[in-house]
Amino acid sequence: IHPTAVRRPDYITVQSGNTAYTDNHITAKYLDRGADVLISDGQFTVKPTVKTYEFQTTRKVGKTGIMMIGMGGNNGSTLCATILANRHQISWHTKDGIQQPNYIGSVLRASTVRIGTEPGTGKEVHVPISDVLPMVHPNDLVFGGWDISGFPMDKAMERAKVLEYDLQRQVKPHMALLGRPLPSIYYPDFIAANQEARADNIIPGTDKQAHLEHIRADIRRFKAENQLDRVVVFWTANTERYSEIIPGVNDTADNILAAIKNSHSEVSPSTIFAVASILEGEPFVNGAPQNTFVPGVIALAEREKSFIGGDDLKSGQTKLKSVLAEFLVNAGIKPLSIASYNHLGNNDGHNLSAEPQFKSKEISKSSVVDDMVDANRLLYKPPVPGAKGKAAKGEHPDHIVVIKYVPAVGDSKRAIDEYYSEIFCGGRQTINIFNECEDSLLATPLILDLTILTELLTRIKYRGEGQTDFAPLYPVLSLLSYMCKAPLVKPGTDVVNSLGRQRNALDSFLKACIGLEGNSDLLLETRIW
Ligand code: NAI
Ligand code: DG6
């Protein structure tokens, strides 16, 4: 068995007055250290702050299901087939030899976290991140879902052309047992017209309230039939166009519910799925870029205290950008332009060849450097108060994103990026990147991570100083940011795109839940006598 697929019992025990273990819970006290900065006449006055919190994690990992919208697509079918390959330990022949199944590419299954140093030697100790808190093992996920295409799952896997033939051959009988995806909601206006031929498995009618109730009943039935404690509902269907934000229609919780009742044309299928999940009290994650989470949906999630997260999987080109742009800006180098092209030949690429759907993807791919630029106004001119146009937003590198559909390359996406920067005393630097990979094999582990992390976050509660009861986390799960191109965050708070910062937040949060300090690279003992 590949090490990333191995199950491990609880290996970490924290011995400290701040951490308590019972049969049911791990409870840990955490000191959140920060600083208040007062800015006056260009002077910064900084006051260190400390707030005390306690985190309580339920130890029992419930039986967890994932219901994918777009189950029969490349990501959906690849996720099912690869879990089945891992679960049944199916290895397959390739031209390079025998390949074992694994979970490479999953942060939670294939990466480690530093938990401290060994006394005496001072050597750093790293453990699998999945050892820090009890998490569901991907092999145990129960999967199901919907698709507007009625292809049975074994045929859907073949249509996707992602996996090696010998793996497909062996996993096919298992995939066949999954049958067909459930019929889904199809509003042709939201996805590209070129998808119409696929839509042969749809819930009849145009009554959006009836569609909402239908989806809610599907979630309830799936949960009951599989005796699940938790169902994560996951949008991995085609990218939709943006919904128009219309006051009185999708701006408040009550308005979005009324808009569904009135079958308003601006309510998208993904929004119906999100609302259904929220009303069922099950988390909803959006793996695509469209604005499923219109303000009314976020307000509804807050009101119902139901978890949501997204948007759009950060798998390849954008993930690298969220590292490289930060590296350049933090190195004091000034990117002047970032030009990103990619071409791909899978059904996602086909759908994105239509302008409104491309627009959704362009928005999510483009916002990824904004916070890094905002953080360095030595390099980029700050926004000019009261100004109009570009000056109002502050200086920003030119940033373009181009996506082209090239059927021949199938799922193997080619991404080409040029970073053109200003360096010392008027010099110029050009970095070119050519990134080629199977898109669905980068995306699928992220779907697993998002599902596993979401399930965990539903089991963690917190209380602040003076609070007697533990409360669930805020409904918008911004800790999912690492896997998302356009992270959804609590309204009014800053989006963090830097991959390093997103990872640090995740590690620090998990460690806080067992009473350990976040990652520090101070390594004082290596710097003093
Ligand atoms: P795909 O086109 O192979 O699969 C999408 C599936 O959704 C299709 O089977 C389609 O029939 C189905 N579908 C469309 N509308 C539906 C609806 N209303 N209800 C139920 N099913 C519906 O696409 P793929 O490659 O699996 O990607 C899925 C989504 O994930 C796309 O939106 C894509 O942009 C997004 N994404 C993919 C990444 C990747 O690396 N593969 C990374 C980031 C995001
Ligand atoms: C082409 O850009 C198709 C898209 O769906 C991407 O493959 C996907 O969003 C992944 O994007 P990135 O920028 O993270 O590689």
XYZ file of C-alpha atoms in Angstrom, residues 62-306:
245
model
C -18.738 10.422 11.495
C -19.629 8.352 8.460
C -19.243 10.865 5.667
C -20.660 11.102 2.184
C -19.843 13.357 -0.716
C -22.595 14.223 -3.167
C -21.075 15.708 -6.285
C -22.985 17.866 -8.702
C -21.356 16.934 -12.016
C -20.515 13.434 -10.805
C -20.278 12.124 -14.369
C -17.694 14.690 -15.460
C -13.919 14.341 -15.566
C -13.346 15.294 -11.931
C -16.371 13.403 -10.613
C -15.659 10.154 -12.429
C -11.936 10.380 -11.656
C -12.652 10.880 -7.971
C -14.909 7.814 -7.822
C -12.503 5.611 -9.804
C -9.404 6.603 -7.829
C -11.065 6.084 -4.456
C -12.225 2.668 -5.663
C -8.691 1.860 -6.853
C -7.317 2.822 -3.429
C -10.085 1.065 -1.528
C -9.654 -2.199 -3.438
C -5.878 -1.795 -3.761
C -5.982 -2.124 -7.508
C -2.588 -1.632 -9.138
C -2.211 -1.375 -12.893
C 0.311 -1.732 -15.691
C 1.737 1.308 -17.421
C 4.554 1.467 -19.950
C 6.842 2.267 -17.001
C 5.817 -0.743 -14.910
C 3.285 -1.376 -12.145
C 1.565 1.660 -10.652
C 0.024 1.564 -7.187
C -2.950 3.735 -6.281
C -2.137 6.619 -3.955
C -3.311 10.007 -2.758
C -0.435 12.085 -4.069
C -1.527 15.697 -4.550
C -3.737 15.671 -1.474
C -2.391 18.044 1.168
C -4.176 16.125 3.884
C -2.987 12.669 2.810
C 0.415 13.377 1.310
C 1.976 16.243 3.221
C 3.449 16.688 6.662
C 3.520 19.326 9.351
C 6.331 20.249 11.734
C 5.285 19.691 15.342
C 8.509 20.433 17.219
C 12.059 19.250 17.757
C 13.585 16.187 19.369
C 15.207 17.018 22.707
C 18.944 16.464 22.626
C 19.400 16.370 18.874
C 17.282 19.437 18.096
C 16.126 17.648 14.924
C 12.785 18.832 13.578
C 9.931 16.308 13.773
C 7.358 16.203 10.972
C 4.185 14.127 11.026
C 1.486 13.555 8.404
C -0.944 16.429 8.654
C -3.745 13.842 8.857
C -2.320 12.760 12.240
C -2.910 16.120 13.898
C -6.671 15.687 14.346
C -9.001 12.793 13.550
C -10.031 13.053 9.893
C -12.119 10.890 7.604
C -10.033 8.593 5.396
C -10.836 9.074 1.696
C -11.324 5.324 1.251
C -14.269 5.576 3.666
C -16.115 8.321 1.787
C -19.485 7.256 0.438
C -20.012 8.923 -2.905
C -22.981 9.787 -5.022
C -24.461 12.766 -6.803
C -26.143 14.282 -9.787
C -25.385 14.931 -13.436
C -27.404 16.297 -16.314
C -25.738 13.577 -18.368
C -27.187 10.130 -17.733
C -24.033 8.196 -18.679
C -23.522 5.329 -16.214
C -20.404 5.920 -14.148
C -18.243 3.297 -15.874
C -19.039 4.894 -19.229
C -18.499 8.375 -17.769
C -14.994 7.320 -16.702
C -14.270 6.095 -20.241
C -15.652 9.300 -21.748
C -13.368 11.374 -19.501
C -10.205 9.729 -20.913
C -8.228 10.624 -17.812
C -7.086 7.285 -16.385
C -4.780 4.661 -17.881
C -6.576 1.901 -19.782
C -5.442 -0.891 -17.450
C -6.795 0.970 -14.432
C -10.079 1.684 -16.219
C -10.350 -1.990 -17.171
C -10.003 -3.162 -13.592
C -12.060 -0.502 -11.888
C -14.871 -0.663 -14.462
C -16.952 -3.345 -12.680
C -16.822 -1.318 -9.455
C -17.780 1.843 -11.320
C -20.656 0.029 -13.014
C -22.114 -0.720 -9.575
C -22.502 3.027 -9.009
C -25.073 3.131 -11.813
C -26.160 6.489 -13.186
C -25.956 9.884 -11.459
C -29.212 11.295 -10.158
C -31.073 13.577 -12.575
C -30.155 17.226 -12.089
C -31.349 20.755 -12.654
C -30.615 22.159 -16.098
C -31.172 25.837 -16.918
C -29.549 26.085 -20.380
C -28.884 29.788 -20.018
C -26.261 29.233 -17.288
C -23.811 26.913 -19.064
C -22.482 26.940 -22.614
C -24.872 26.040 -25.427
C -22.330 23.393 -26.511
C -23.321 21.330 -23.440
C -26.912 20.804 -24.575
C -26.295 17.405 -26.162
C -25.143 16.102 -22.760
C -28.334 17.107 -20.968
C -30.406 13.917 -21.088
C -30.831 13.355 -17.345
C -32.766 16.306 -16.060
C -35.386 16.971 -13.430
C -38.466 17.965 -15.393
C -40.239 21.306 -15.221
C -39.259 24.896 -14.668
C -40.560 25.377 -11.123
C -37.464 26.308 -9.093
C -39.175 25.769 -5.744
C -40.028 22.215 -6.836
C -36.404 21.759 -7.931
C -35.180 22.955 -4.535
C -37.433 20.496 -2.746
C -36.366 17.708 -5.102
C -32.670 18.289 -4.327
C -33.351 18.523 -0.594
C -35.141 15.181 -0.754
C -32.199 13.664 -2.682
C -29.767 14.779 0.039
C -32.004 13.441 2.822
C -32.474 10.101 1.053
C -28.759 9.655 0.336
C -27.990 10.412 3.962
C -30.599 8.001 5.311
C -29.913 5.161 2.864
C -26.192 5.229 3.620
C -26.631 5.961 7.340
C -24.390 8.983 7.125
C -23.601 11.494 9.835
C -22.524 14.144 7.343
C -22.937 14.826 3.635
C -20.650 17.313 1.891
C -22.383 18.616 -1.234
C -19.799 19.566 -3.847
C -20.225 21.523 -7.088
C -17.885 20.012 -9.662
C -20.257 20.627 -12.537
C -19.721 22.940 -15.487
C -18.755 26.509 -14.819
C -21.852 28.684 -14.984
C -22.073 32.297 -16.076
C -22.251 34.869 -13.306
C -25.685 35.597 -11.897
C -26.633 39.235 -11.954
C -26.907 40.664 -8.443
C -30.323 42.282 -8.300
C -31.539 44.154 -5.212
C -34.746 42.524 -3.991
C -33.915 39.228 -5.737
C -30.706 37.684 -4.457
C -29.397 40.193 -1.952
C -30.886 38.882 1.307
C -31.789 35.492 2.747
C -35.519 36.116 2.464
C -35.215 37.541 -1.052
C -33.303 34.555 -2.424
C -35.864 32.173 -0.945
C -38.650 34.264 -2.489
C -36.801 34.380 -5.829
C -36.670 30.594 -5.857
C -40.369 30.428 -5.028
C -41.061 32.762 -7.976
C -38.702 30.846 -10.283
C -36.751 34.043 -10.962
C -34.560 33.714 -14.047
C -31.370 34.855 -12.264
C -31.364 31.942 -9.810
C -28.765 29.492 -11.095
C -28.711 25.712 -10.615
C -25.651 26.007 -8.370
C -27.461 28.483 -6.134
C -30.394 26.073 -5.820
C -27.983 23.313 -4.736
C -26.305 25.653 -2.243
C -29.647 26.710 -0.768
C -30.817 23.081 -0.594
C -27.656 22.104 1.310
C -27.917 25.064 3.670
C -31.547 24.250 4.456
C -30.611 20.604 5.039
C -27.784 21.700 7.383
C -25.155 20.017 5.217
C -22.019 21.843 4.008
C -21.788 23.021 0.412
C -18.493 23.595 -1.396
C -18.225 25.282 -4.778
C -15.374 23.907 -6.893
C -16.120 26.203 -9.846
C -15.759 29.966 -10.257
C -19.305 31.279 -10.706
C -20.936 33.466 -8.044
C -23.131 30.738 -6.582
C -22.771 32.503 -3.251
C -24.768 35.611 -4.053
C -25.179 37.822 -0.962
C -28.544 36.235 -0.140
C -26.976 32.765 0.011
C -24.246 33.920 2.382
C -26.883 35.581 4.556
C -28.940 32.377 4.535
C -25.905 30.304 5.558
C -25.311 32.735 8.431
C -28.942 32.573 9.504
C -29.072 28.763 9.353
C -25.518 28.366 10.768
C -24.773 26.039 7.894
